[in-house]
Amino acid sequence: MVFDKTGTLTEGRPVLTEAVPNGMSADELVRLAAAVQQGSEHPLARAVVEAAKAKGIAIPPAGQVTALPGRGVAAMVDGRALKLGSSRLLQETGIDPGPLAADAGALEQKGNTVSWLMADDGTQRLLGLLAFGDRVKPAAARAVSRLHALGVKTVLLTGDNKGSAAAVGSTLGIDQVIAEVLPSDKADKVNSLKREGQVVAMVGDGINDAPALAAADVGFAMATGTDVAMHAAGVTLMRGEPALVPDAIDISRRTYSKIRQNLFWAFIYNLVGIPLAAFGLLNPVIAGAAMAFSSVSVITNALLLRRWKAAE
Ligand SMILES: [Mg+2]
């Protein structure tokens, strides 16, 4: 089972994962950062504002909000000139991040994006860093462990960098992680797994997953994803929920075993009934009853599948 990462195993949108303050409380750092960014539609800005609201922090108004293209944003909050932005902005201001550089390195290693909040009130100084990550879906780890219980090997196939791919892979206990794959190469990776003699299924949500979904023996598309992915895949999961993948395999296996059971019974009835009838040993009334009973028993057996329930 080959999984896409972003939007399939993860939420697909950034959330504030950590706030590391420098000389203030973490809540104060989030309060100031949210104030600077409250008017912005940028995904990272929305993540800060959402985090502040979730913590019940009152966001103060900001004045003189200025975008620093490709770097961040500057604003006046509580009478202080603040700047919030990327590592590039930090470098340009010439502020030494000191011990926070190690925190930033470790967070980036885990696949986070880091923003820096700086104050410029006479002297320039660093107020802290904010780390953003794409959170793993709550049921993703359970989905992976259930697949392992079903005897299915799991692979993570992503265009994202090795650090964040490895972090998600180890959080979820995925068997194999293939990172930094160009969108056009995803299908090639699926094909190479097939050439190793494996039956390959692919789960994805994006346009970039469509060729791989089509190349796999079975493609699973998330209904929360793109239409192209749903067209390319054989199975559409009606919720963006990775746990539906083991459910789909489970119901497929049970359906297949039902088909085999029913074929067995259909053949047994005929194998016994036809020779008996041919040699005149079977009363037509009993033969007619047996014919009807075989249909009833096969359909009843099939209807037992209605008792199937998705695992919690
Ligand atoms: Mg995706």
Coordinates of C-alpha atoms and ligand atoms in Angstrom, one line a residue:
M1 CA 0.0 0.0 0.0
V2 CA 1.7 3.2 -1.2
F3 CA 0.6 6.4 0.5
D4 CA 0.9 9.9 -0.7
K5 CA 1.8 12.2 2.3
T6 CA 0.3 15.7 2.1
G7 CA -3.5 15.7 2.3
T8 CA -3.6 11.9 2.5
L9 CA -1.8 11.0 5.7
T10 CA -1.5 14.6 6.9
E11 CA -4.1 17.3 7.1
G12 CA -2.6 19.2 4.1
R13 CA -2.5 22.6 5.8
P14 CA 0.0 24.1 8.2
V15 CA -0.6 24.4 11.9
L16 CA 1.5 26.1 14.6
T17 CA 3.4 23.2 16.1
E18 CA 5.7 25.1 18.4
A19 CA 6.4 28.6 19.7
V20 CA 9.9 29.1 21.2
P21 CA 10.1 32.5 22.9
N22 CA 13.1 34.5 23.7
G23 CA 12.7 36.6 26.9
M24 CA 8.9 36.3 27.1
S25 CA 6.2 33.7 27.5
A26 CA 5.1 31.5 24.6
D27 CA 1.6 32.9 24.8
E28 CA 3.0 36.5 24.5
L29 CA 4.9 35.4 21.5
V30 CA 1.8 33.9 19.8
R31 CA -0.2 37.0 20.8
L32 CA 2.3 39.4 19.1
A33 CA 2.7 37.2 16.1
A34 CA -1.1 36.8 15.6
A35 CA -1.4 40.6 15.9
V36 CA 1.1 41.2 13.1
Q37 CA -0.6 38.6 10.9
Q38 CA -4.3 39.0 11.6
G39 CA -5.1 40.6 8.3
S40 CA -3.3 38.1 6.2
E41 CA -4.6 35.3 4.1
H42 CA -1.3 33.5 4.0
P43 CA -1.6 29.9 5.3
L44 CA 1.0 30.4 7.9
A45 CA -0.6 33.6 9.1
R46 CA -4.0 31.8 9.4
A47 CA -2.3 29.1 11.4
V48 CA -0.9 31.6 13.9
V49 CA -4.3 33.4 14.3
E50 CA -6.1 30.1 14.7
A51 CA -3.6 29.0 17.3
A52 CA -4.0 32.2 19.3
K53 CA -7.8 31.9 19.1
A54 CA -7.6 28.2 20.3
K55 CA -5.5 29.4 23.3
G56 CA -8.1 32.1 24.1
I57 CA -5.5 34.8 23.5
A58 CA -7.0 38.3 22.8
I59 CA -5.3 39.6 19.6
P60 CA -4.4 43.3 19.9
P61 CA -4.8 45.6 16.9
A62 CA -1.8 46.2 14.6
G63 CA -0.9 49.4 12.7
Q64 CA 1.3 50.3 9.8
V65 CA 1.1 46.7 8.5
T66 CA 3.6 46.4 5.6
A67 CA 4.3 43.3 3.5
L68 CA 7.9 42.5 3.0
P69 CA 7.6 40.6 -0.3
G70 CA 9.1 37.1 -0.1
R71 CA 10.3 37.7 3.4
G72 CA 7.4 38.4 5.8
V73 CA 5.5 41.3 7.3
A74 CA 6.2 44.3 9.5
A75 CA 3.7 46.1 11.8
M76 CA 3.3 48.2 14.9
V77 CA 1.8 46.4 17.9
D78 CA 1.5 47.9 21.4
G79 CA 3.7 50.7 20.2
R80 CA 6.5 48.4 19.2
A81 CA 7.8 47.9 15.7
L82 CA 7.7 44.2 14.9
K83 CA 8.9 42.1 12.0
L84 CA 7.8 38.5 11.4
G85 CA 9.2 36.4 8.6
S86 CA 11.5 33.8 7.2
S87 CA 15.0 32.8 8.0
R88 CA 16.0 35.0 5.1
L89 CA 14.5 38.0 6.8
L90 CA 16.3 37.1 10.0
Q91 CA 19.6 37.0 8.1
E92 CA 19.0 40.3 6.4
T93 CA 18.4 42.1 9.7
G94 CA 21.7 40.6 11.0
I95 CA 20.2 39.4 14.3
D96 CA 22.1 36.5 15.8
P97 CA 19.5 33.8 16.7
G98 CA 21.9 32.5 19.4
P99 CA 20.7 29.3 21.1
L100 CA 17.4 29.4 19.1
A101 CA 19.4 28.5 15.9
A102 CA 19.7 24.9 17.3
D103 CA 15.9 24.8 18.0
A104 CA 15.2 26.0 14.5
G105 CA 17.5 23.4 13.0
A106 CA 15.9 20.5 15.0
L107 CA 12.4 21.7 14.1
E108 CA 13.3 22.0 10.4
Q109 CA 14.8 18.5 10.5
K110 CA 11.4 17.3 11.7
G111 CA 9.8 18.9 8.6
N112 CA 8.7 22.2 10.2
T113 CA 8.8 25.6 8.5
V114 CA 10.2 28.2 10.9
S115 CA 9.3 31.9 11.1
W116 CA 11.0 34.5 13.3
L117 CA 9.5 37.4 15.3
M118 CA 11.8 40.3 15.8
A119 CA 11.4 43.7 17.6
D120 CA 13.0 46.9 16.4
D121 CA 12.6 49.3 19.2
G122 CA 15.9 51.2 19.0
T123 CA 17.9 48.0 19.1
Q124 CA 16.9 45.0 17.1
R125 CA 16.3 41.8 19.0
L126 CA 14.8 38.4 18.5
L127 CA 11.5 37.7 20.4
G128 CA 11.2 34.1 19.4
L129 CA 10.5 31.6 16.6
L130 CA 7.3 29.9 15.4
A131 CA 7.3 26.5 13.8
F132 CA 4.7 25.3 11.4
G133 CA 4.1 21.7 10.5
D134 CA 1.5 19.7 8.6
R135 CA -0.2 17.6 11.3
V136 CA -0.7 13.9 10.7
K137 CA -4.4 12.8 10.6
P138 CA -5.5 11.4 14.0
A139 CA -6.4 7.9 12.7
A140 CA -3.5 7.6 10.3
A141 CA -1.2 5.5 12.6
R142 CA -4.1 3.2 13.4
A143 CA -4.8 2.8 9.7
V144 CA -1.1 1.8 9.1
S145 CA -1.1 -0.7 12.0
R146 CA -4.3 -2.3 10.8
L147 CA -2.8 -2.7 7.3
H148 CA 0.2 -4.4 8.9
A149 CA -2.2 -6.7 10.8
L150 CA -3.8 -7.5 7.4
G151 CA -0.4 -8.5 6.1
V152 CA 0.0 -5.4 3.9
K153 CA 3.4 -3.7 3.6
T154 CA 3.2 0.1 3.7
V155 CA 5.2 2.6 1.7
L156 CA 5.3 6.4 1.9
L157 CA 5.8 8.1 -1.5
T158 CA 6.2 11.9 -1.4
G159 CA 7.7 14.8 -3.2
D160 CA 8.4 16.4 0.1
N161 CA 11.9 16.6 1.6
K162 CA 13.6 13.7 3.3
G163 CA 13.3 15.2 6.8
S164 CA 9.6 15.6 7.0
A165 CA 9.0 12.4 5.1
A166 CA 11.1 10.4 7.6
A167 CA 9.3 12.2 10.5
V168 CA 5.9 11.2 9.2
G169 CA 7.1 7.7 8.3
S170 CA 8.5 7.0 11.8
T171 CA 5.5 8.6 13.6
L172 CA 3.2 6.2 11.7
G173 CA 5.4 3.2 11.6
I174 CA 5.5 3.0 7.8
D175 CA 7.7 0.2 6.4
Q176 CA 9.5 2.1 3.7
V177 CA 9.8 5.9 2.9
I178 CA 10.6 7.2 -0.5
A179 CA 11.0 11.0 -0.5
E180 CA 11.9 13.8 -2.9
V181 CA 10.1 12.1 -5.7
L182 CA 9.1 14.4 -8.6
P183 CA 5.4 14.3 -9.4
S184 CA 6.1 12.8 -12.8
D185 CA 8.2 10.0 -11.1
K186 CA 5.5 8.8 -8.7
A187 CA 4.0 6.4 -11.3
D188 CA 7.5 5.1 -12.2
K189 CA 8.1 4.2 -8.5
V190 CA 4.7 2.4 -8.4
N191 CA 5.7 0.5 -11.6
S192 CA 9.1 -0.4 -10.2
L193 CA 7.4 -1.9 -7.1
K194 CA 5.1 -3.9 -9.4
R195 CA 8.1 -5.2 -11.3
E196 CA 9.5 -6.5 -8.0
G197 CA 6.5 -8.8 -8.2
Q198 CA 4.3 -7.0 -5.6
V199 CA 0.6 -6.3 -5.9
V200 CA 0.6 -2.5 -5.5
A201 CA -2.2 -0.2 -4.3
M202 CA -1.8 3.5 -4.1
V203 CA -3.6 6.0 -2.0
G204 CA -3.6 9.7 -2.9
D205 CA -5.5 12.9 -3.2
G206 CA -3.7 15.2 -5.6
I207 CA -3.4 15.8 -9.3
N208 CA 0.2 14.7 -9.0
D209 CA -1.0 11.4 -7.7
A210 CA -3.3 10.6 -10.7
P211 CA -0.7 8.8 -12.9
A212 CA 0.5 6.7 -9.9
L213 CA -3.2 5.9 -9.0
A214 CA -3.7 4.7 -12.6
A215 CA -0.5 2.7 -12.7
A216 CA -1.2 0.8 -9.4
D217 CA -3.1 -2.4 -9.4
V218 CA -5.7 -0.6 -7.3
G219 CA -5.9 3.1 -6.8
F220 CA -7.7 4.7 -3.8
A221 CA -8.5 8.4 -4.0
M222 CA -9.7 10.6 -1.2
A223 CA -13.0 12.3 -1.9
T224 CA -11.5 15.4 -0.2
G225 CA -8.9 15.6 -2.9
T226 CA -9.0 16.5 -6.6
D227 CA -11.4 15.2 -9.2
V228 CA -8.5 14.0 -11.4
A229 CA -7.3 11.7 -8.6
M230 CA -10.9 10.3 -8.3
H231 CA -11.1 9.7 -12.0
A232 CA -7.8 7.9 -12.1
A233 CA -8.5 5.7 -9.1
G234 CA -10.6 2.5 -8.9
V235 CA -11.8 3.2 -5.4
T236 CA -13.0 6.6 -4.0
L237 CA -12.9 6.9 -0.2
M238 CA -15.9 9.0 0.7
R239 CA -14.1 10.7 3.6
G240 CA -10.5 11.9 3.7
E241 CA -9.9 9.2 6.2
P242 CA -6.9 6.8 5.9
A243 CA -8.6 4.2 8.1
L244 CA -11.1 3.6 5.3
V245 CA -8.2 1.9 3.4
P246 CA -8.0 -1.2 5.7
D247 CA -11.8 -1.2 5.8
A248 CA -12.0 -1.4 2.0
I249 CA -9.5 -4.2 2.0
D250 CA -11.4 -6.0 4.7
I251 CA -14.8 -5.8 3.0
S252 CA -13.2 -6.8 -0.3
R253 CA -11.6 -9.9 1.2
R254 CA -14.8 -10.9 2.8
T255 CA -16.8 -10.4 -0.4
Y256 CA -14.3 -12.5 -2.3
S257 CA -14.5 -15.3 0.2
K258 CA -18.3 -15.1 0.0
I259 CA -18.1 -15.5 -3.8
R260 CA -16.0 -18.6 -3.4
Q261 CA -18.2 -20.1 -0.8
N262 CA -21.3 -19.5 -3.0
L263 CA -19.7 -21.0 -6.1
F264 CA -18.8 -24.0 -4.0
W265 CA -22.4 -24.5 -2.9
A266 CA -23.8 -23.9 -6.4
F267 CA -21.5 -26.5 -7.9
I268 CA -22.2 -29.1 -5.1
Y269 CA -26.0 -28.8 -5.6
N270 CA -25.6 -29.4 -9.4
L271 CA -22.8 -32.0 -9.1
V272 CA -25.1 -34.1 -6.9
G273 CA -28.5 -33.2 -8.4
I274 CA -27.8 -33.5 -12.1
P275 CA -26.4 -37.1 -12.1
L276 CA -29.2 -38.2 -9.8
A277 CA -31.8 -36.6 -12.1
A278 CA -30.1 -38.1 -15.2
F279 CA -30.4 -41.6 -13.8
G280 CA -34.0 -41.1 -12.8
L281 CA -33.3 -41.2 -9.1
L282 CA -34.6 -37.7 -8.3
N283 CA -38.3 -36.9 -7.9
P284 CA -38.9 -33.7 -10.0
V285 CA -40.7 -32.2 -7.0
I286 CA -37.6 -32.6 -4.8
A287 CA -35.4 -31.4 -7.7
G288 CA -37.5 -28.2 -8.0
A289 CA -37.4 -27.6 -4.2
A290 CA -33.6 -28.2 -4.2
M291 CA -33.2 -25.7 -7.1
A292 CA -35.1 -23.0 -5.1
F293 CA -33.3 -23.9 -1.9
S294 CA -29.9 -23.5 -3.5
S295 CA -30.7 -20.0 -4.6
V296 CA -32.1 -19.1 -1.2
S297 CA -29.0 -20.5 0.6
V298 CA -26.5 -18.7 -1.6
I299 CA -28.4 -15.4 -1.4
T300 CA -28.8 -15.8 2.4
N301 CA -25.1 -16.4 2.7
A302 CA -24.3 -13.3 0.6
L303 CA -26.7 -11.2 2.7
L304 CA -24.7 -12.1 5.9
L305 CA -22.2 -9.5 4.5
R306 CA -24.7 -6.8 5.6
R307 CA -23.6 -7.5 9.2
W308 CA -20.1 -6.2 8.3
K309 CA -19.1 -3.1 10.2
A310 CA -16.1 -0.9 9.8
A311 CA -13.6 -1.3 12.6
E312 CA -13.5 1.5 15.1
Ligands
MG1 MG -1.4 14.9 -1.6

